[in-house]
Amino acid sequence: MVAFYFRAPVKAFFRGRIDYMGYARAINPHISADARWSWRMTTPAVLAHAIRTEGWGFVPNQVLPPLLANTCIGAVLYTAYLHSLSSLHGPSSYQTKRVYPPPPPSTTFTAGLVAGAFQSVVAAPFDALQTRFRTADILDGKYKTMWHYAGHKLRSIGLQGIFAGWSLSLCKDALGAAVFFSAFETVKSQGYYHFVTWHYGSRTRDSILDTQPLTVDAYHDYDARPVIKPHFALEPSFLLLAGISAGVTSQIIQHPLTEIQDVHYRRLEALDFQAHEESRPGQIMRRYYHAYEQTFAQCKTLAKRAGGWRKYLYKDFWGATIRQVPSTSAGLIVFELVRRKYSFENDEDVTIDRAHEKILLR
């Protein structure tokens, strides 16, 4: 059970889609007063203040629902990716610690695309709730808990409201996940294998046998080629680099689409009201279609004011990327290490065969 659980991890390493601390920040006097930053504004302090104010029921009623939503979305993304990759790439289906040869970028891109599409479908109700959430509704007593808000709002907006703006979400999630996983797997596997092949393959036989950091088995199965074990720090370094690369490249796709999405989402509550007033399904769909046209026209105006599409769509790109990359990198490293820990051992040693040496991949 533990092995299965960790092969399909339930922790999302993207930035959480649902803000689980929004209500806690709204009732915090230091944040409401727009005071200078202090330790009282950190997440543990804000959460502790909310518990003192609202009681321990605050956690299951206000914090737990968004956390469960993020967990569900992350579980779908990573599980769909692993299963898609297993279907598209034979060696990945064995769930061994070392997949060799590694999947090509086209395969990981496709698996990520499929996983992102699945995630987008599952995340649609949560995105609809997040978009329409108003802290004042809970503060004023309109909704008692997040559970109450979610149930009432989903019944109110219906299926057409849940999937309003879903096309943008589908593009962002599918393309973002495709680039995300493709960059990660390419740097982690192909990049690492190419580097050790180049680095150790450029050495002469005598230099290999005379170098202390290398562990050499003189003969293996009557093969006179020395067996090289790469330095233990090389692969973790490429794992970290892969996480950083994945975070930056996925932001190139997701950041501009998020800017457009934010503009479009501001129209949704007005569309919900119009949908309730309209009885003809065809007319409702026409309104949602025209909303995309209006969003594009508004974005065009905003881009013109900003000095061009690039400046508008990539505004604050590096700030957002720098904030997200550390957690993304750390999360992917944990994902990969745990996946290996609970994978099966390879039946045979995995090596890169060269004319004058063999490079052992642990």
Tab-separated table of N, CA and C in Angstrom, residues 113-274:
chain	number	residue	atom	x	y	z
A	113	LEU	N	1.092	16.312	-21.452
A	113	LEU	CA	-0.082	16.926	-22.082
A	113	LEU	C	-1.357	16.211	-21.636
A	114	VAL	N	-1.321	14.882	-21.641
A	114	VAL	CA	-2.481	14.086	-21.210
A	114	VAL	C	-2.766	14.323	-19.730
A	115	ALA	N	-1.716	14.326	-18.913
A	115	ALA	CA	-1.896	14.532	-17.471
A	115	ALA	C	-2.470	15.916	-17.182
A	116	GLY	N	-1.964	16.934	-17.877
A	116	GLY	CA	-2.478	18.278	-17.676
A	116	GLY	C	-3.939	18.405	-18.070
A	117	ALA	N	-4.343	17.706	-19.144
A	117	ALA	CA	-5.743	17.738	-19.573
A	117	ALA	C	-6.641	17.082	-18.522
A	118	PHE	N	-6.199	15.938	-17.981
A	118	PHE	CA	-6.969	15.288	-16.921
A	118	PHE	C	-7.080	16.199	-15.702
A	119	GLN	N	-5.975	16.825	-15.348
A	119	GLN	CA	-5.983	17.730	-14.203
A	119	GLN	C	-6.959	18.881	-14.416
A	120	SER	N	-6.997	19.400	-15.635
A	120	SER	CA	-7.858	20.538	-15.930
A	120	SER	C	-9.331	20.192	-15.744
A	121	VAL	N	-9.719	18.978	-16.152
A	121	VAL	CA	-11.110	18.544	-15.992
A	121	VAL	C	-11.475	18.444	-14.515
A	122	VAL	N	-10.598	17.812	-13.734
A	122	VAL	CA	-10.876	17.623	-12.306
A	122	VAL	C	-10.837	18.952	-11.559
A	123	ALA	N	-9.970	19.867	-11.989
A	123	ALA	CA	-9.804	21.141	-11.286
A	123	ALA	C	-10.886	22.156	-11.623
A	124	ALA	N	-11.697	21.895	-12.669
A	124	ALA	CA	-12.691	22.885	-13.101
A	124	ALA	C	-13.630	23.323	-11.981
A	125	PRO	N	-14.234	22.404	-11.188
A	125	PRO	CA	-15.105	22.868	-10.094
A	125	PRO	C	-14.357	23.697	-9.048
A	126	PHE	N	-13.115	23.302	-8.749
A	126	PHE	CA	-12.345	24.037	-7.750
A	126	PHE	C	-11.966	25.425	-8.259
A	127	ASP	N	-11.608	25.515	-9.551
A	127	ASP	CA	-11.305	26.819	-10.134
A	127	ASP	C	-12.534	27.717	-10.113
A	128	ALA	N	-13.699	27.128	-10.403
A	128	ALA	CA	-14.937	27.908	-10.385
A	128	ALA	C	-15.211	28.467	-8.991
A	129	LEU	N	-14.965	27.656	-7.967
A	129	LEU	CA	-15.173	28.114	-6.592
A	129	LEU	C	-14.161	29.183	-6.207
A	130	GLN	N	-12.897	28.967	-6.568
A	130	GLN	CA	-11.848	29.923	-6.230
A	130	GLN	C	-12.101	31.262	-6.904
A	131	THR	N	-12.544	31.240	-8.150
A	131	THR	CA	-12.771	32.467	-8.904
A	131	THR	C	-13.888	33.308	-8.303
A	132	ARG	N	-14.925	32.646	-7.807
A	132	ARG	CA	-16.102	33.366	-7.314
A	132	ARG	C	-16.082	33.582	-5.811
A	133	PHE	N	-15.004	33.170	-5.159
A	133	PHE	CA	-14.959	33.278	-3.700
A	133	PHE	C	-14.789	34.727	-3.257
A	134	ARG	N	-15.592	35.120	-2.291
A	134	ARG	CA	-15.484	36.435	-1.669
A	134	ARG	C	-15.390	36.231	-0.163
A	135	THR	N	-14.299	36.696	0.422
A	135	THR	CA	-14.117	36.526	1.861
A	135	THR	C	-15.252	37.174	2.636
A	136	ALA	N	-15.774	38.298	2.110
A	136	ALA	CA	-16.840	39.024	2.811
A	136	ALA	C	-18.085	38.162	2.985
A	137	ASP	N	-18.327	37.224	2.068
A	137	ASP	CA	-19.509	36.373	2.181
A	137	ASP	C	-19.471	35.531	3.450
A	138	ILE	N	-18.269	35.062	3.830
A	138	ILE	CA	-18.143	34.271	5.056
A	138	ILE	C	-18.104	35.182	6.274
A	139	LEU	N	-17.412	36.325	6.150
A	139	LEU	CA	-17.363	37.264	7.267
A	139	LEU	C	-18.757	37.781	7.619
A	140	ASP	N	-19.608	37.986	6.613
A	140	ASP	CA	-20.969	38.494	6.844
A	140	ASP	C	-21.950	37.400	7.244
A	141	GLY	N	-21.496	36.164	7.267
A	141	GLY	CA	-22.356	35.065	7.690
A	141	GLY	C	-23.201	34.456	6.597
A	142	LYS	N	-22.945	34.843	5.340
A	142	LYS	CA	-23.722	34.261	4.242
A	142	LYS	C	-23.437	32.771	4.110
A	143	TYR	N	-22.175	32.407	4.321
A	143	TYR	CA	-21.781	31.000	4.324
A	143	TYR	C	-21.084	30.717	5.652
A	144	LYS	N	-21.438	29.600	6.277
A	144	LYS	CA	-20.873	29.284	7.585
A	144	LYS	C	-19.473	28.692	7.477
A	145	THR	N	-19.274	27.831	6.504
A	145	THR	CA	-17.977	27.167	6.316
A	145	THR	C	-17.680	27.087	4.824
A	146	MET	N	-16.451	26.649	4.508
A	146	MET	CA	-16.075	26.431	3.111
A	146	MET	C	-16.907	25.310	2.487
A	147	TRP	N	-17.262	24.315	3.297
A	147	TRP	CA	-18.102	23.232	2.792
A	147	TRP	C	-19.464	23.781	2.356
A	148	HIS	N	-20.019	24.649	3.197
A	148	HIS	CA	-21.319	25.273	2.898
A	148	HIS	C	-21.220	26.117	1.631
A	149	TYR	N	-20.151	26.908	1.543
A	149	TYR	CA	-19.959	27.758	0.362
A	149	TYR	C	-19.842	26.921	-0.914
A	150	ALA	N	-19.036	25.856	-0.862
A	150	ALA	CA	-18.801	25.036	-2.058
A	150	ALA	C	-20.104	24.390	-2.536
A	151	GLY	N	-20.856	23.807	-1.613
A	151	GLY	CA	-22.089	23.149	-2.012
A	151	GLY	C	-23.102	24.119	-2.599
A	152	HIS	N	-23.276	25.278	-1.956
A	152	HIS	CA	-24.257	26.260	-2.428
A	152	HIS	C	-23.847	26.843	-3.773
A	153	LYS	N	-22.574	27.186	-3.918
A	153	LYS	CA	-22.118	27.854	-5.138
A	153	LYS	C	-22.165	26.905	-6.338
A	154	LEU	N	-21.778	25.648	-6.156
A	154	LEU	CA	-21.802	24.703	-7.277
A	154	LEU	C	-23.234	24.441	-7.747
A	155	ARG	N	-24.168	24.346	-6.800
A	155	ARG	CA	-25.570	24.178	-7.200
A	155	ARG	C	-26.084	25.420	-7.913
A	156	SER	N	-25.598	26.567	-7.490
A	156	SER	CA	-26.082	27.828	-8.056
A	156	SER	C	-25.612	28.040	-9.492
A	157	ILE	N	-24.329	27.787	-9.770
A	157	ILE	CA	-23.784	28.100	-11.107
A	157	ILE	C	-24.024	26.977	-12.101
A	158	GLY	N	-24.229	25.749	-11.631
A	158	GLY	CA	-24.510	24.647	-12.539
A	158	GLY	C	-23.300	24.231	-13.361
A	159	LEU	N	-23.527	23.275	-14.241
A	159	LEU	CA	-22.436	22.721	-15.041
A	159	LEU	C	-21.835	23.748	-15.991
A	160	GLN	N	-22.683	24.613	-16.586
A	160	GLN	CA	-22.144	25.600	-17.524
A	160	GLN	C	-21.277	26.624	-16.805
A	161	GLY	N	-21.603	26.930	-15.546
A	161	GLY	CA	-20.774	27.856	-14.784
A	161	GLY	C	-19.459	27.235	-14.360
A	162	ILE	N	-19.496	25.928	-14.037
A	162	ILE	CA	-18.273	25.235	-13.631
A	162	ILE	C	-17.248	25.245	-14.755
A	163	PHE	N	-17.712	25.031	-15.992
A	163	PHE	CA	-16.785	24.939	-17.118
A	163	PHE	C	-16.686	26.248	-17.908
A	164	ALA	N	-17.198	27.339	-17.346
A	164	ALA	CA	-17.011	28.638	-17.987
A	164	ALA	C	-15.534	29.028	-17.910
A	165	GLY	N	-14.951	29.355	-19.032
A	165	GLY	CA	-13.531	29.694	-19.058
A	165	GLY	C	-12.614	28.493	-19.033
A	166	TRP	N	-13.195	27.280	-19.219
A	166	TRP	CA	-12.387	26.065	-19.121
A	166	TRP	C	-11.406	25.932	-20.276
A	167	SER	N	-11.710	26.490	-21.435
A	167	SER	CA	-10.802	26.371	-22.584
A	167	SER	C	-9.433	26.969	-22.266
A	168	LEU	N	-9.437	28.122	-21.609
A	168	LEU	CA	-8.169	28.746	-21.217
A	168	LEU	C	-7.450	27.876	-20.193
A	169	SER	N	-8.208	27.348	-19.258
A	169	SER	CA	-7.609	26.496	-18.232
A	169	SER	C	-7.018	25.233	-18.842
A	170	LEU	N	-7.731	24.654	-19.828
A	170	LEU	CA	-7.234	23.453	-20.497
A	170	LEU	C	-5.916	23.733	-21.216
A	171	CYS	N	-5.847	24.828	-21.945
A	171	CYS	CA	-4.602	25.181	-22.648
A	171	CYS	C	-3.461	25.393	-21.659
A	172	LYS	N	-3.741	26.120	-20.584
A	172	LYS	CA	-2.684	26.424	-19.610
A	172	LYS	C	-2.199	25.163	-18.908
A	173	ASP	N	-3.130	24.335	-18.456
A	173	ASP	CA	-2.747	23.142	-17.710
A	173	ASP	C	-2.071	22.104	-18.599
A	174	ALA	N	-2.650	21.855	-19.779
A	174	ALA	CA	-2.103	20.814	-20.652
A	174	ALA	C	-0.719	21.199	-21.166
A	175	LEU	N	-0.590	22.397	-21.732
A	175	LEU	CA	0.708	22.828	-22.261
A	175	LEU	C	1.722	23.035	-21.140
A	176	GLY	N	1.267	23.607	-20.028
A	176	GLY	CA	2.177	23.831	-18.903
A	176	GLY	C	2.733	22.530	-18.355
A	177	ALA	N	1.858	21.535	-18.160
A	177	ALA	CA	2.321	20.237	-17.643
A	177	ALA	C	3.201	19.518	-18.658
A	178	ALA	N	2.875	19.654	-19.951
A	178	ALA	CA	3.687	19.005	-20.986
A	178	ALA	C	5.115	19.545	-20.966
A	179	VAL	N	5.251	20.859	-20.934
A	179	VAL	CA	6.586	21.478	-20.890
A	179	VAL	C	7.262	21.175	-19.559
A	180	PHE	N	6.493	21.200	-18.489
A	180	PHE	CA	7.005	20.959	-17.138
A	180	PHE	C	7.679	19.591	-17.035
A	181	PHE	N	6.949	18.542	-17.378
A	181	PHE	CA	7.487	17.187	-17.250
A	181	PHE	C	8.540	16.897	-18.318
A	182	SER	N	8.347	17.438	-19.510
A	182	SER	CA	9.321	17.193	-20.570
A	182	SER	C	10.675	17.793	-20.210
A	183	ALA	N	10.674	19.025	-19.715
A	183	ALA	CA	11.932	19.664	-19.309
A	183	ALA	C	12.573	18.908	-18.153
A	184	PHE	N	11.766	18.501	-17.184
A	184	PHE	CA	12.300	17.795	-16.019
A	184	PHE	C	12.947	16.471	-16.405
A	185	GLU	N	12.222	15.662	-17.160
A	185	GLU	CA	12.746	14.346	-17.526
A	185	GLU	C	13.931	14.456	-18.473
A	186	THR	N	13.921	15.433	-19.372
A	186	THR	CA	15.016	15.571	-20.341
A	186	THR	C	16.317	15.948	-19.646
A	187	VAL	N	16.266	16.932	-18.765
A	187	VAL	CA	17.484	17.352	-18.055
A	187	VAL	C	17.917	16.269	-17.077
A	188	LYS	N	16.954	15.679	-16.369
A	188	LYS	CA	17.278	14.674	-15.354
A	188	LYS	C	17.899	13.428	-15.966
A	189	SER	N	17.384	12.990	-17.098
A	189	SER	CA	17.847	11.731	-17.686
A	189	SER	C	18.821	11.947	-18.836
A	190	GLN	N	18.303	12.460	-19.968
A	190	GLN	CA	19.188	12.640	-21.125
A	190	GLN	C	20.367	13.548	-20.824
A	191	GLY	N	20.083	14.653	-20.108
A	191	GLY	CA	21.168	15.580	-19.782
A	191	GLY	C	22.239	14.924	-18.935
A	192	TYR	N	21.812	14.182	-17.921
A	192	TYR	CA	22.758	13.504	-17.027
A	192	TYR	C	23.544	12.431	-17.771
A	193	TYR	N	22.859	11.611	-18.563
A	193	TYR	CA	23.542	10.527	-19.279
A	193	TYR	C	24.530	11.075	-20.305
A	194	HIS	N	24.157	12.129	-21.011
A	194	HIS	CA	25.071	12.740	-21.984
A	194	HIS	C	26.304	13.317	-21.292
A	195	PHE	N	26.073	13.924	-20.118
A	195	PHE	CA	27.201	14.537	-19.419
A	195	PHE	C	28.198	13.480	-18.935
A	196	VAL	N	27.695	12.420	-18.277
A	196	VAL	CA	28.643	11.412	-17.765
A	196	VAL	C	29.325	10.691	-18.914
A	197	THR	N	28.617	10.504	-20.029
A	197	THR	CA	29.242	9.867	-21.198
A	197	THR	C	30.355	10.733	-21.750
A	198	TRP	N	30.090	12.050	-21.842
A	198	TRP	CA	31.116	12.966	-22.347
A	198	TRP	C	32.262	13.108	-21.354
A	199	HIS	N	31.930	13.280	-20.066
A	199	HIS	CA	32.957	13.569	-19.058
A	199	HIS	C	33.897	12.378	-18.874
A	200	TYR	N	33.341	11.191	-18.671
A	200	TYR	CA	34.191	10.028	-18.424
A	200	TYR	C	34.672	9.391	-19.725
A	201	GLY	N	33.921	9.576	-20.802
A	201	GLY	CA	34.332	9.006	-22.073
A	201	GLY	C	35.511	9.727	-22.688
A	202	SER	N	35.772	10.972	-22.247
A	202	SER	CA	36.888	11.734	-22.803
A	202	SER	C	38.214	11.380	-22.137
A	203	ARG	N	38.178	10.572	-21.086
A	203	ARG	CA	39.408	10.216	-20.386
A	203	ARG	C	40.079	9.009	-21.048
A	204	THR	N	41.376	8.937	-20.868
A	204	THR	CA	42.107	7.770	-21.367
A	204	THR	C	41.977	6.636	-20.356
A	205	ARG	N	42.270	5.426	-20.823
A	205	ARG	CA	42.165	4.268	-19.929
A	205	ARG	C	43.085	4.412	-18.721
A	206	ASP	N	44.318	4.885	-18.928
A	206	ASP	CA	45.261	5.014	-17.809
A	206	ASP	C	44.776	6.028	-16.785
A	207	SER	N	44.224	7.164	-17.270
A	207	SER	CA	43.752	8.185	-16.333
A	207	SER	C	42.560	7.672	-15.530
A	208	ILE	N	41.735	6.820	-16.135
A	208	ILE	CA	40.599	6.244	-15.406
A	208	ILE	C	41.103	5.337	-14.288
A	209	LEU	N	42.048	4.487	-14.599
A	209	LEU	CA	42.546	3.536	-13.608
A	209	LEU	C	43.358	4.206	-12.510
A	210	ASP	N	43.951	5.390	-12.803
A	210	ASP	CA	44.796	6.065	-11.825
A	210	ASP	C	44.033	7.071	-10.970
A	211	THR	N	42.765	7.378	-11.295
A	211	THR	CA	42.036	8.423	-10.577
A	211	THR	C	41.385	7.848	-9.336
A	212	GLN	N	41.621	8.467	-8.167
A	212	GLN	CA	41.121	7.950	-6.909
A	212	GLN	C	39.600	8.000	-6.772
A	213	PRO	N	38.905	9.078	-7.163
A	213	PRO	CA	37.462	9.140	-6.919
A	213	PRO	C	36.661	8.071	-7.661
A	214	LEU	N	37.259	7.408	-8.660
A	214	LEU	CA	36.522	6.421	-9.440
A	214	LEU	C	36.725	5.029	-8.860
A	215	THR	N	35.637	4.287	-8.727
A	215	THR	CA	35.716	2.900	-8.285
A	215	THR	C	35.751	2.020	-9.513
A	216	VAL	N	36.771	1.200	-9.631
A	216	VAL	CA	36.961	0.422	-10.854
A	216	VAL	C	36.965	-1.068	-10.538
A	217	ASP	N	36.159	-1.832	-11.263
A	217	ASP	CA	36.246	-3.293	-11.232
A	217	ASP	C	37.063	-3.699	-12.454
A	218	ALA	N	38.168	-4.391	-12.201
A	218	ALA	CA	39.101	-4.667	-13.302
A	218	ALA	C	38.441	-5.477	-14.404
A	219	TYR	N	37.722	-6.515	-14.022
A	219	TYR	CA	37.094	-7.348	-15.058
A	219	TYR	C	35.684	-7.690	-14.604
A	220	HIS	N	34.775	-7.651	-15.531
A	220	HIS	CA	33.379	-7.985	-15.232
A	220	HIS	C	32.857	-8.857	-16.364
A	221	ASP	N	32.556	-10.139	-16.029
A	221	ASP	CA	32.120	-11.096	-17.052
A	221	ASP	C	33.141	-11.182	-18.191
A	222	TYR	N	34.403	-11.270	-17.802
A	222	TYR	CA	35.499	-11.410	-18.753
A	222	TYR	C	35.586	-10.201	-19.706
A	223	ASP	N	35.077	-9.063	-19.253
A	223	ASP	CA	35.147	-7.828	-20.041
A	223	ASP	C	36.276	-6.994	-19.454
A	224	ALA	N	37.298	-6.697	-20.258
A	224	ALA	CA	38.476	-5.995	-19.751
A	224	ALA	C	38.253	-4.505	-19.574
A	225	ARG	N	37.114	-4.004	-19.966
A	225	ARG	CA	36.871	-2.566	-19.826
A	225	ARG	C	36.629	-2.210	-18.361
A	226	PRO	N	37.226	-1.124	-17.858
A	226	PRO	CA	36.967	-0.701	-16.472
A	226	PRO	C	35.521	-0.215	-16.318
A	227	VAL	N	34.975	-0.452	-15.145
A	227	VAL	CA	33.603	-0.013	-14.828
A	227	VAL	C	33.688	1.243	-13.966
A	228	ILE	N	33.141	2.323	-14.469
A	228	ILE	CA	33.214	3.613	-13.787
A	228	ILE	C	31.916	3.870	-13.037
A	229	LYS	N	32.037	4.282	-11.778
A	229	LYS	CA	30.877	4.734	-11.009
A	229	LYS	C	30.959	6.254	-10.909
A	230	PRO	N	30.047	6.981	-11.554
A	230	PRO	CA	30.109	8.446	-11.516
A	230	PRO	C	30.055	8.979	-10.083
A	231	HIS	N	30.611	10.159	-9.894
A	231	HIS	CA	30.629	10.801	-8.580
A	231	HIS	C	29.202	10.906	-8.040
A	232	PHE	N	29.051	10.643	-6.734
A	232	PHE	CA	27.709	10.555	-6.154
A	232	PHE	C	26.944	11.878	-6.215
A	233	ALA	N	27.666	13.021	-6.316
A	233	ALA	CA	26.983	14.315	-6.307
A	233	ALA	C	26.475	14.738	-7.683
A	234	LEU	N	26.886	14.018	-8.727
A	234	LEU	CA	26.512	14.439	-10.079
A	234	LEU	C	25.008	14.326	-10.326
A	235	GLU	N	24.449	13.163	-9.999
A	235	GLU	CA	23.025	12.967	-10.310
A	235	GLU	C	22.113	13.879	-9.492
A	236	PRO	N	22.335	14.060	-8.169
A	236	PRO	CA	21.506	15.034	-7.449
A	236	PRO	C	21.603	16.449	-8.019
A	237	SER	N	22.790	16.811	-8.519
A	237	SER	CA	22.946	18.139	-9.125
A	237	SER	C	22.075	18.277	-10.374
A	238	PHE	N	22.040	17.241	-11.188
A	238	PHE	CA	21.186	17.281	-12.372
A	238	PHE	C	19.705	17.230	-11.999
A	239	LEU	N	19.394	16.571	-10.898
A	239	LEU	CA	18.017	16.536	-10.417
A	239	LEU	C	17.562	17.938	-10.011
A	240	LEU	N	18.431	18.664	-9.313
A	240	LEU	CA	18.120	20.039	-8.932
A	240	LEU	C	17.998	20.930	-10.160
A	241	LEU	N	18.930	20.779	-11.099
A	241	LEU	CA	18.883	21.559	-12.331
A	241	LEU	C	17.620	21.248	-13.129
A	242	ALA	N	17.192	19.990	-13.114
A	242	ALA	CA	15.973	19.608	-13.819
A	242	ALA	C	14.751	20.264	-13.201
A	243	GLY	N	14.721	20.326	-11.880
A	243	GLY	CA	13.598	20.989	-11.205
A	243	GLY	C	13.533	22.465	-11.523
A	244	ILE	N	14.688	23.123	-11.531
A	244	ILE	CA	14.729	24.548	-11.871
A	244	ILE	C	14.296	24.764	-13.316
A	245	SER	N	14.802	23.934	-14.217
A	245	SER	CA	14.441	24.052	-15.635
A	245	SER	C	12.946	23.861	-15.837
A	246	ALA	N	12.373	22.876	-15.151
A	246	ALA	CA	10.941	22.615	-15.275
A	246	ALA	C	10.119	23.796	-14.782
A	247	GLY	N	10.532	24.375	-13.662
A	247	GLY	CA	9.798	25.512	-13.118
A	247	GLY	C	9.833	26.716	-14.037
A	248	VAL	N	11.016	27.020	-14.592
A	248	VAL	CA	11.156	28.203	-15.454
A	248	VAL	C	10.414	27.999	-16.774
A	249	THR	N	10.608	26.849	-17.413
A	249	THR	CA	9.991	26.639	-18.727
A	249	THR	C	8.472	26.557	-18.638
A	250	SER	N	7.942	25.946	-17.578
A	250	SER	CA	6.481	25.891	-17.448
A	250	SER	C	5.897	27.268	-17.202
A	251	GLN	N	6.647	28.124	-16.507
A	251	GLN	CA	6.170	29.491	-16.281
A	251	GLN	C	6.102	30.285	-17.578
A	252	ILE	N	6.983	29.971	-18.528
A	252	ILE	CA	6.946	30.665	-19.827
A	252	ILE	C	5.585	30.449	-20.499
A	253	ILE	N	5.003	29.276	-20.304
A	253	ILE	CA	3.690	28.974	-20.871
A	253	ILE	C	2.570	29.495	-19.980
A	254	GLN	N	2.664	29.235	-18.698
A	254	GLN	CA	1.548	29.482	-17.803
A	254	GLN	C	1.387	30.942	-17.403
A	255	HIS	N	2.487	31.671	-17.301
A	255	HIS	CA	2.394	33.059	-16.827
A	255	HIS	C	1.540	33.929	-17.751
A	256	PRO	N	1.794	33.958	-19.072
A	256	PRO	CA	0.947	34.803	-19.934
A	256	PRO	C	-0.503	34.334	-19.993
A	257	LEU	N	-0.726	33.014	-19.969
A	257	LEU	CA	-2.093	32.513	-19.992
A	257	LEU	C	-2.837	32.858	-18.701
A	258	THR	N	-2.109	32.928	-17.595
A	258	THR	CA	-2.731	33.336	-16.334
A	258	THR	C	-3.188	34.786	-16.394
A	259	GLU	N	-2.395	35.646	-17.051
A	259	GLU	CA	-2.788	37.048	-17.195
A	259	GLU	C	-4.111	37.155	-17.951
A	260	ILE	N	-4.238	36.419	-19.036
A	260	ILE	CA	-5.480	36.437	-19.819
A	260	ILE	C	-6.619	35.820	-19.017
A	261	GLN	N	-6.312	34.743	-18.306
A	261	GLN	CA	-7.326	34.050	-17.523
A	261	GLN	C	-7.903	34.945	-16.428
A	262	ASP	N	-7.044	35.733	-15.789
A	262	ASP	CA	-7.518	36.632	-14.735
A	262	ASP	C	-8.516	37.652	-15.275
A	263	VAL	N	-8.233	38.152	-16.476
A	263	VAL	CA	-9.161	39.105	-17.100
A	263	VAL	C	-10.490	38.423	-17.403
A	264	HIS	N	-10.425	37.209	-17.929
A	264	HIS	CA	-11.650	36.497	-18.312
A	264	HIS	C	-12.478	36.115	-17.088
A	265	TYR	N	-11.821	35.701	-16.022
A	265	TYR	CA	-12.543	35.254	-14.833
A	265	TYR	C	-13.346	36.370	-14.176
A	266	ARG	N	-12.903	37.619	-14.381
A	266	ARG	CA	-13.646	38.732	-13.785
A	266	ARG	C	-15.027	38.900	-14.423
A	267	ARG	N	-15.259	38.263	-15.545
A	267	ARG	CA	-16.558	38.340	-16.218
A	267	ARG	C	-17.523	37.250	-15.774
A	268	LEU	N	-17.044	36.274	-15.050
A	268	LEU	CA	-17.836	35.078	-14.847
A	268	LEU	C	-19.084	35.308	-13.999
A	269	GLU	N	-18.994	36.134	-12.956
A	269	GLU	CA	-20.166	36.329	-12.110
A	269	GLU	C	-21.278	37.036	-12.868
A	270	ALA	N	-20.903	37.978	-13.739
A	270	ALA	CA	-21.921	38.617	-14.581
A	270	ALA	C	-22.534	37.598	-15.535
A	271	LEU	N	-21.719	36.703	-16.064
A	271	LEU	CA	-22.227	35.652	-16.952
A	271	LEU	C	-23.136	34.684	-16.209
A	272	ASP	N	-22.806	34.383	-14.948
A	272	ASP	CA	-23.672	33.520	-14.149
A	272	ASP	C	-25.063	34.122	-14.014
A	273	PHE	N	-25.112	35.423	-13.736
A	273	PHE	CA	-26.402	36.107	-13.588
A	273	PHE	C	-27.184	36.073	-14.903
A	274	GLN	N	-26.483	36.342	-16.019
A	274	GLN	CA	-27.152	36.326	-17.319
A	274	GLN	C	-27.646	34.923	-17.667
